[in-house]
Every structure is written in structure tokens, then in C-alpha cells.
Amino acid sequence: MESLAMELSKINAIKFEDYKTKVGLYNPVYFDLRESLVQLMMEMIDIKNSKLVCGVPYTALPIATIISLISILPMVMRCKEAKSYGTKELIEGIFSDGDSCLIIEDVVTSGSSILETVEDLKASGIVCSEAIVLLDREQGGKAFLAENGIKRHSILTITELMRFLFKRGFITAEIKATVNDHIACKKMKSENVTISMKEALTDQ
Ligand SMILES: O=C(O)c1cc(=O)[nH]c(=O)n1[C@@H]1O[C@H](COP(=O)(O)O)[C@@H](O)[C@H]1O
């Protein structure tokens, strides 16, 4: 949490100036958190490597939208089911064959949601080799994505998150150990299976 506070300060998400809030109160500090997550993500990757961004539907769509607005990279949107009307396209947006696309996701477990999105993008001629996620649950997603040619960047791993929360007294040693044991167990099992990651993780 301390490091998060430092990061928020570093990326100028906490502004010490006179501001008037929405309800009309004057105050000396303003929290510009909407863009801070996006700034953290953008510091981890070279956005110029990509021509497009795409959020994994549907939870990552707002994050991808902000990244698109800040970076001025066009956003494409993957529809989970092809519409029965209009363009009937699975991928909405303006793009050209061979365009590279950065994938945005909030949480990665097995990596299957990212790969499904990548596969639909590929079928439309879009190339994907990088994904950025807010939190990696460290249950095989990174390796699975690497096997499929996708490099995943993450702001936080679950191990780091548990360590920070424990250090600051937000969780007990017991909770930390339970989560870590659970993750280690799922990780080992998922690495030893040859069936799809999704089955590996749900069968346990
Ligand atoms: O279902 C999950 O694995 C999951 C775990 C969690 O702690 N939080 C969470 O949001 N998820 C969802 O699971 C998706 C990632 O799971 P994978 O496709 O297995 O990588 C994300 O798009 C999330 O919607």
C-alpha cells in the first residue's frame, strides 16, 4: 500500500492545488485516480509498439477506453457473440490487415480469456503479441500466454499483493498463508496438465 501511495504520487495522481469539488467544496488536494491506473499500465509498456488497443470483454473495456483516449491509439472491440444484425462482425472498429494490437485485461488466471480475444482478433487479421494486466493471480496464465506467443506484463502479482496487505496489517498471516498455499497448489497442478488451462483449473 505504501508503494501504491508512492506510485500514485509519482504519476501525479495526487495534486496539491486548490480545487473545487463537484459539490462546491474548496480543498487543497485532488485525487485524479481515473487515469492513474492507466498511467501505471502505460509506464510498463511501449505503447508505440502497437497500432490498436483492445480490452478483454467486458470488464476491461473501460480501462482500454481510457488507454485509447490517452494514447490516441484506436480501440477495437471484441463482441463475445457475433451480432445477428448490422455488420455482424466479431471485431468492431477501424483497423487494417496486419495491425498490431495491445490487449488490456484486469485480472489474469489461466490466460484463456486473453487468448480467446487474441484468437478472434487474429481471425480478423490483427496481430497480438503483448497483453497488460492489472493483477496476475499466478495460476499459469503467464506461461500459457507465452506458449501462445503473448508476453504478459502485470502491474501486480497476487504474491506481491498479499505481501503488501500483510505488511500493512490488512490481512492476517493465516489469510496470507491460505491464499499463497492455494495459489501454489493450483500453479503446480496447472503446470502438470496437458489438457486446456480452463479444464485444468476448474477440475481441481
Ligand atoms: O474468473 C477468474 O479467474 C477471475 C478471478 C478473479 O479473482 N477475478 C476476476 O475478475 N476473474 C475473471 O476471470 C478472467 C480471467 O480468467 P482467465 O481467463 O482464466 O485468465 C478475468 O477476465 C476476470 O473477469
mmCIF file of C-alpha atoms and ligand atoms in Angstrom:
data_model
loop_
_atom_site.group_PDB
_atom_site.id
_atom_site.type_symbol
_atom_site.label_atom_id
_atom_site.label_comp_id
_atom_site.label_asym_id
_atom_site.label_seq_id
_atom_site.Cartn_x
_atom_site.Cartn_y
_atom_site.Cartn_z
ATOM 1 C CA MET A 1 0.000 0.000 0.000
ATOM 2 C CA GLU A 2 2.901 2.306 0.783
ATOM 3 C CA SER A 3 4.370 1.607 -2.629
ATOM 4 C CA LEU A 4 0.960 2.214 -4.240
ATOM 5 C CA ALA A 5 0.818 5.621 -2.479
ATOM 6 C CA MET A 6 4.316 6.392 -3.787
ATOM 7 C CA GLU A 7 3.361 5.282 -7.289
ATOM 8 C CA LEU A 8 0.197 7.422 -7.244
ATOM 9 C CA SER A 9 2.282 10.398 -6.190
ATOM 10 C CA LYS A 10 4.955 9.693 -8.823
ATOM 11 C CA ILE A 11 2.436 9.605 -11.661
ATOM 12 C CA ASN A 12 0.813 12.842 -10.487
ATOM 13 C CA ALA A 13 -2.483 11.241 -9.451
ATOM 14 C CA ILE A 14 -2.471 13.322 -6.232
ATOM 15 C CA LYS A 15 -2.481 17.025 -6.972
ATOM 16 C CA PHE A 16 -1.779 19.612 -4.271
ATOM 17 C CA GLU A 17 -3.522 22.637 -5.678
ATOM 18 C CA ASP A 18 -6.728 24.476 -4.831
ATOM 19 C CA TYR A 19 -9.694 22.607 -6.240
ATOM 20 C CA LYS A 20 -13.426 22.992 -6.087
ATOM 21 C CA THR A 21 -15.152 19.623 -5.734
ATOM 22 C CA LYS A 22 -18.350 18.592 -7.512
ATOM 23 C CA VAL A 23 -20.472 19.662 -4.514
ATOM 24 C CA GLY A 24 -18.716 23.022 -4.350
ATOM 25 C CA LEU A 25 -16.200 22.493 -1.517
ATOM 26 C CA TYR A 26 -12.768 24.088 -1.864
ATOM 27 C CA ASN A 27 -9.843 21.885 -0.869
ATOM 28 C CA PRO A 28 -6.056 21.730 -1.285
ATOM 29 C CA VAL A 29 -5.729 18.198 -2.635
ATOM 30 C CA TYR A 30 -7.306 16.454 -5.615
ATOM 31 C CA PHE A 31 -7.176 12.733 -6.424
ATOM 32 C CA ASP A 32 -7.073 12.107 -10.127
ATOM 33 C CA LEU A 33 -7.430 8.329 -9.882
ATOM 34 C CA ARG A 34 -9.299 7.703 -13.111
ATOM 35 C CA GLU A 35 -6.186 7.990 -15.162
ATOM 36 C CA SER A 36 -3.692 6.717 -12.590
ATOM 37 C CA LEU A 37 -4.219 3.033 -13.248
ATOM 38 C CA VAL A 38 -3.880 3.705 -16.924
ATOM 39 C CA GLN A 39 -0.683 5.707 -16.369
ATOM 40 C CA LEU A 40 0.793 2.788 -14.416
ATOM 41 C CA MET A 41 -0.079 0.458 -17.264
ATOM 42 C CA MET A 42 1.349 2.793 -19.868
ATOM 43 C CA GLU A 43 4.625 3.110 -17.970
ATOM 44 C CA MET A 44 5.100 -0.664 -18.163
ATOM 45 C CA ILE A 45 4.865 -0.998 -21.909
ATOM 46 C CA ASP A 46 5.982 0.801 -25.017
ATOM 47 C CA ILE A 47 2.609 1.768 -26.389
ATOM 48 C CA LYS A 48 4.211 2.802 -29.678
ATOM 49 C CA ASN A 49 4.741 -0.902 -30.475
ATOM 50 C CA SER A 50 1.005 -1.190 -31.074
ATOM 51 C CA LYS A 51 -1.395 0.362 -33.552
ATOM 52 C CA LEU A 52 -4.552 -0.649 -31.677
ATOM 53 C CA VAL A 53 -5.784 -1.481 -28.187
ATOM 54 C CA CYS A 54 -8.444 -4.000 -27.210
ATOM 55 C CA GLY A 55 -9.915 -4.704 -23.763
ATOM 56 C CA VAL A 56 -10.907 -8.268 -22.907
ATOM 57 C CA PRO A 57 -14.707 -8.159 -22.742
ATOM 58 C CA TYR A 58 -16.327 -6.908 -20.763
ATOM 59 C CA THR A 59 -14.670 -5.789 -17.520
ATOM 60 C CA ALA A 60 -11.519 -4.410 -19.154
ATOM 61 C CA LEU A 61 -13.424 -2.274 -21.679
ATOM 62 C CA PRO A 62 -13.449 0.928 -19.558
ATOM 63 C CA ILE A 63 -9.688 0.608 -18.911
ATOM 64 C CA ALA A 64 -8.996 0.038 -22.611
ATOM 65 C CA THR A 65 -11.194 3.031 -23.462
ATOM 66 C CA ILE A 66 -9.137 5.352 -21.245
ATOM 67 C CA ILE A 67 -5.844 3.962 -22.610
ATOM 68 C CA SER A 68 -7.135 4.545 -26.122
ATOM 69 C CA LEU A 69 -8.137 8.137 -25.297
ATOM 70 C CA ILE A 70 -4.819 8.971 -23.613
ATOM 71 C CA SER A 71 -2.557 7.219 -26.073
ATOM 72 C CA ILE A 72 -4.625 8.196 -29.108
ATOM 73 C CA LEU A 73 -4.371 4.587 -30.276
ATOM 74 C CA PRO A 74 -7.644 3.486 -31.841
ATOM 75 C CA MET A 75 -9.621 0.921 -29.859
ATOM 76 C CA VAL A 76 -11.184 -2.166 -31.346
ATOM 77 C CA MET A 77 -13.896 -4.031 -29.500
ATOM 78 C CA ARG A 78 -14.407 -7.774 -29.447
ATOM 79 C CA CYS A 79 -18.040 -8.835 -29.276
ATOM 80 C CA LYS A 80 -18.361 -12.153 -27.486
ATOM 81 C CA GLU A 81 -21.106 -13.227 -29.867
ATOM 82 C CA ALA A 82 -21.427 -12.063 -33.438
ATOM 83 C CA LYS A 83 -24.481 -9.821 -33.762
ATOM 84 C CA SER A 84 -27.318 -11.079 -35.922
ATOM 85 C CA TYR A 85 -27.823 -7.582 -37.355
ATOM 86 C CA GLY A 86 -25.761 -4.696 -38.713
ATOM 87 C CA THR A 87 -22.172 -5.578 -39.629
ATOM 88 C CA LYS A 88 -22.361 -8.985 -37.856
ATOM 89 C CA GLU A 89 -18.640 -8.558 -37.128
ATOM 90 C CA LEU A 90 -16.958 -10.063 -34.056
ATOM 91 C CA ILE A 91 -14.435 -7.217 -34.038
ATOM 92 C CA GLU A 92 -15.782 -3.688 -34.159
ATOM 93 C CA GLY A 93 -13.614 -0.712 -35.029
ATOM 94 C CA ILE A 94 -11.387 0.660 -37.740
ATOM 95 C CA PHE A 95 -8.279 -1.397 -38.488
ATOM 96 C CA SER A 96 -6.168 -2.751 -41.326
ATOM 97 C CA ASP A 97 -4.905 -6.232 -42.019
ATOM 98 C CA GLY A 98 -1.670 -6.828 -40.058
ATOM 99 C CA ASP A 99 -2.240 -4.072 -37.467
ATOM 100 C CA SER A 100 -0.683 -4.888 -34.083
ATOM 101 C CA CYS A 101 -2.925 -4.740 -31.031
ATOM 102 C CA LEU A 102 -2.169 -4.406 -27.316
ATOM 103 C CA ILE A 103 -4.516 -6.472 -25.132
ATOM 104 C CA ILE A 104 -5.784 -4.959 -21.874
ATOM 105 C CA GLU A 105 -7.116 -7.123 -19.014
ATOM 106 C CA ASP A 106 -7.913 -6.561 -15.338
ATOM 107 C CA VAL A 107 -7.228 -9.998 -13.830
ATOM 108 C CA VAL A 108 -5.464 -12.985 -15.388
ATOM 109 C CA THR A 109 -5.881 -16.515 -14.027
ATOM 110 C CA SER A 110 -5.405 -19.129 -16.747
ATOM 111 C CA GLY A 111 -4.976 -16.653 -19.578
ATOM 112 C CA SER A 112 -7.836 -18.228 -21.537
ATOM 113 C CA SER A 113 -9.921 -15.038 -21.722
ATOM 114 C CA ILE A 114 -6.969 -13.159 -23.200
ATOM 115 C CA LEU A 115 -6.293 -15.962 -25.668
ATOM 116 C CA GLU A 116 -9.941 -16.093 -26.796
ATOM 117 C CA THR A 117 -9.769 -12.378 -27.530
ATOM 118 C CA VAL A 118 -6.438 -12.776 -29.338
ATOM 119 C CA GLU A 119 -7.857 -15.582 -31.469
ATOM 120 C CA ASP A 120 -10.867 -13.524 -32.572
ATOM 121 C CA LEU A 121 -8.580 -10.576 -33.353
ATOM 122 C CA LYS A 122 -6.240 -12.861 -35.319
ATOM 123 C CA ALA A 123 -9.170 -14.207 -37.333
ATOM 124 C CA SER A 124 -9.794 -10.607 -38.401
ATOM 125 C CA GLY A 125 -6.155 -10.137 -39.457
ATOM 126 C CA ILE A 126 -4.963 -8.326 -36.304
ATOM 127 C CA VAL A 127 -1.611 -9.333 -34.780
ATOM 128 C CA CYS A 128 -1.259 -9.598 -30.965
ATOM 129 C CA SER A 129 1.946 -10.232 -29.071
ATOM 130 C CA GLU A 130 1.533 -8.249 -25.819
ATOM 131 C CA ALA A 131 -1.029 -8.072 -23.037
ATOM 132 C CA ILE A 132 -1.037 -5.860 -19.978
ATOM 133 C CA VAL A 133 -2.974 -6.826 -16.865
ATOM 134 C CA LEU A 134 -3.632 -5.172 -13.544
ATOM 135 C CA LEU A 135 -3.311 -8.351 -11.449
ATOM 136 C CA ASP A 136 -1.814 -11.739 -12.243
ATOM 137 C CA ARG A 137 -3.182 -14.480 -9.983
ATOM 138 C CA GLU A 138 -0.075 -16.531 -10.884
ATOM 139 C CA GLN A 139 -2.008 -19.647 -11.763
ATOM 140 C CA GLY A 140 -0.302 -20.431 -15.026
ATOM 141 C CA GLY A 141 -1.585 -17.562 -17.172
ATOM 142 C CA LYS A 142 1.822 -16.065 -17.895
ATOM 143 C CA ALA A 143 3.305 -19.364 -19.115
ATOM 144 C CA PHE A 144 0.177 -20.287 -21.063
ATOM 145 C CA LEU A 145 0.177 -16.942 -22.838
ATOM 146 C CA ALA A 146 3.935 -17.172 -23.529
ATOM 147 C CA GLU A 147 3.355 -20.593 -25.139
ATOM 148 C CA ASN A 148 0.874 -18.860 -27.396
ATOM 149 C CA GLY A 149 3.209 -16.024 -28.332
ATOM 150 C CA ILE A 150 1.788 -13.417 -25.943
ATOM 151 C CA LYS A 151 4.022 -11.579 -23.480
ATOM 152 C CA ARG A 152 2.035 -10.582 -20.415
ATOM 153 C CA HIS A 153 3.010 -7.515 -18.386
ATOM 154 C CA SER A 154 1.422 -7.115 -14.959
ATOM 155 C CA ILE A 155 1.252 -4.251 -12.503
ATOM 156 C CA LEU A 156 0.825 -6.584 -9.522
ATOM 157 C CA THR A 157 1.088 -10.296 -8.865
ATOM 158 C CA ILE A 158 -1.019 -11.953 -6.189
ATOM 159 C CA THR A 159 2.154 -12.759 -4.203
ATOM 160 C CA GLU A 160 3.123 -9.071 -4.140
ATOM 161 C CA LEU A 161 -0.421 -8.063 -3.256
ATOM 162 C CA MET A 162 -0.591 -10.476 -0.305
ATOM 163 C CA ARG A 163 2.852 -9.330 0.881
ATOM 164 C CA PHE A 164 1.855 -5.632 0.808
ATOM 165 C CA LEU A 165 -1.504 -6.277 2.511
ATOM 166 C CA PHE A 166 0.138 -8.349 5.254
ATOM 167 C CA LYS A 167 2.937 -5.822 5.775
ATOM 168 C CA ARG A 168 0.377 -3.067 6.314
ATOM 169 C CA GLY A 169 -1.814 -5.183 8.620
ATOM 170 C CA PHE A 170 -4.775 -5.516 6.239
ATOM 171 C CA ILE A 171 -4.673 -9.333 6.363
ATOM 172 C CA THR A 172 -3.533 -11.880 8.942
ATOM 173 C CA ALA A 173 -0.600 -14.263 8.459
ATOM 174 C CA GLU A 174 -3.184 -17.047 8.264
ATOM 175 C CA ILE A 175 -5.056 -15.479 5.336
ATOM 176 C CA LYS A 176 -1.776 -14.761 3.550
ATOM 177 C CA ALA A 177 -0.653 -18.387 4.019
ATOM 178 C CA THR A 178 -4.026 -19.767 2.902
ATOM 179 C CA VAL A 179 -4.022 -17.703 -0.297
ATOM 180 C CA ASN A 180 -0.362 -18.462 -1.034
ATOM 181 C CA ASP A 181 -0.851 -22.214 -0.444
ATOM 182 C CA HIS A 182 -3.919 -22.222 -2.653
ATOM 183 C CA ILE A 183 -2.107 -20.403 -5.452
ATOM 184 C CA ALA A 184 0.967 -22.669 -5.194
ATOM 185 C CA CYS A 185 -1.224 -25.769 -5.362
ATOM 186 C CA LYS A 186 -3.206 -24.563 -8.393
ATOM 187 C CA LYS A 187 0.002 -23.420 -10.068
ATOM 188 C CA MET A 188 1.694 -26.813 -9.704
ATOM 189 C CA LYS A 189 -1.332 -28.691 -10.949
ATOM 190 C CA SER A 190 -1.885 -26.396 -13.900
ATOM 191 C CA GLU A 191 1.748 -26.768 -14.960
ATOM 192 C CA ASN A 192 1.451 -30.559 -14.975
ATOM 193 C CA VAL A 193 -1.536 -30.934 -17.228
ATOM 194 C CA THR A 194 -1.732 -31.188 -20.943
ATOM 195 C CA ILE A 195 -5.466 -30.529 -21.211
ATOM 196 C CA SER A 196 -6.641 -26.974 -21.680
ATOM 197 C CA MET A 197 -5.871 -24.484 -18.919
ATOM 198 C CA LYS A 198 -9.539 -23.854 -18.332
ATOM 199 C CA GLU A 199 -10.208 -27.540 -17.588
ATOM 200 C CA ALA A 200 -7.037 -27.797 -15.519
ATOM 201 C CA LEU A 201 -8.140 -25.015 -13.256
ATOM 202 C CA THR A 202 -11.790 -25.914 -12.943
ATOM 203 C CA ASP A 203 -11.230 -29.662 -12.412
ATOM 204 C CA GLN A 204 -9.376 -29.170 -9.142
HETATM 205 O O1 LIG B 1 -12.561 -15.996 -13.034
HETATM 206 C C1 LIG B 1 -11.410 -15.642 -12.751
HETATM 207 O O2 LIG B 1 -10.406 -16.375 -12.916
HETATM 208 C C2 LIG B 1 -11.241 -14.322 -12.111
HETATM 209 C C3 LIG B 1 -10.642 -14.333 -10.872
HETATM 210 C C4 LIG B 1 -10.588 -13.149 -10.116
HETATM 211 O O3 LIG B 1 -10.056 -13.117 -8.995
HETATM 212 N N1 LIG B 1 -11.097 -12.013 -10.667
HETATM 213 C C5 LIG B 1 -11.640 -11.982 -11.915
HETATM 214 O O4 LIG B 1 -12.074 -10.898 -12.314
HETATM 215 N N2 LIG B 1 -11.680 -13.124 -12.675
HETATM 216 C C6 LIG B 1 -12.197 -13.078 -14.056
HETATM 217 O O5 LIG B 1 -11.546 -14.056 -14.822
HETATM 218 C C7 LIG B 1 -10.983 -13.577 -16.032
HETATM 219 C C8 LIG B 1 -9.594 -14.122 -16.199
HETATM 220 O O6 LIG B 1 -9.602 -15.515 -16.115
HETATM 221 P P1 LIG B 1 -8.766 -16.376 -17.155
HETATM 222 O O7 LIG B 1 -9.489 -16.346 -18.446
HETATM 223 O O8 LIG B 1 -8.759 -17.756 -16.541
HETATM 224 O O9 LIG B 1 -7.394 -15.771 -17.237
HETATM 225 C C9 LIG B 1 -10.980 -12.080 -15.940
HETATM 226 O O10 LIG B 1 -11.420 -11.536 -17.154
HETATM 227 C C10 LIG B 1 -11.953 -11.777 -14.820
HETATM 228 O O11 LIG B 1 -13.197 -11.415 -15.357
#
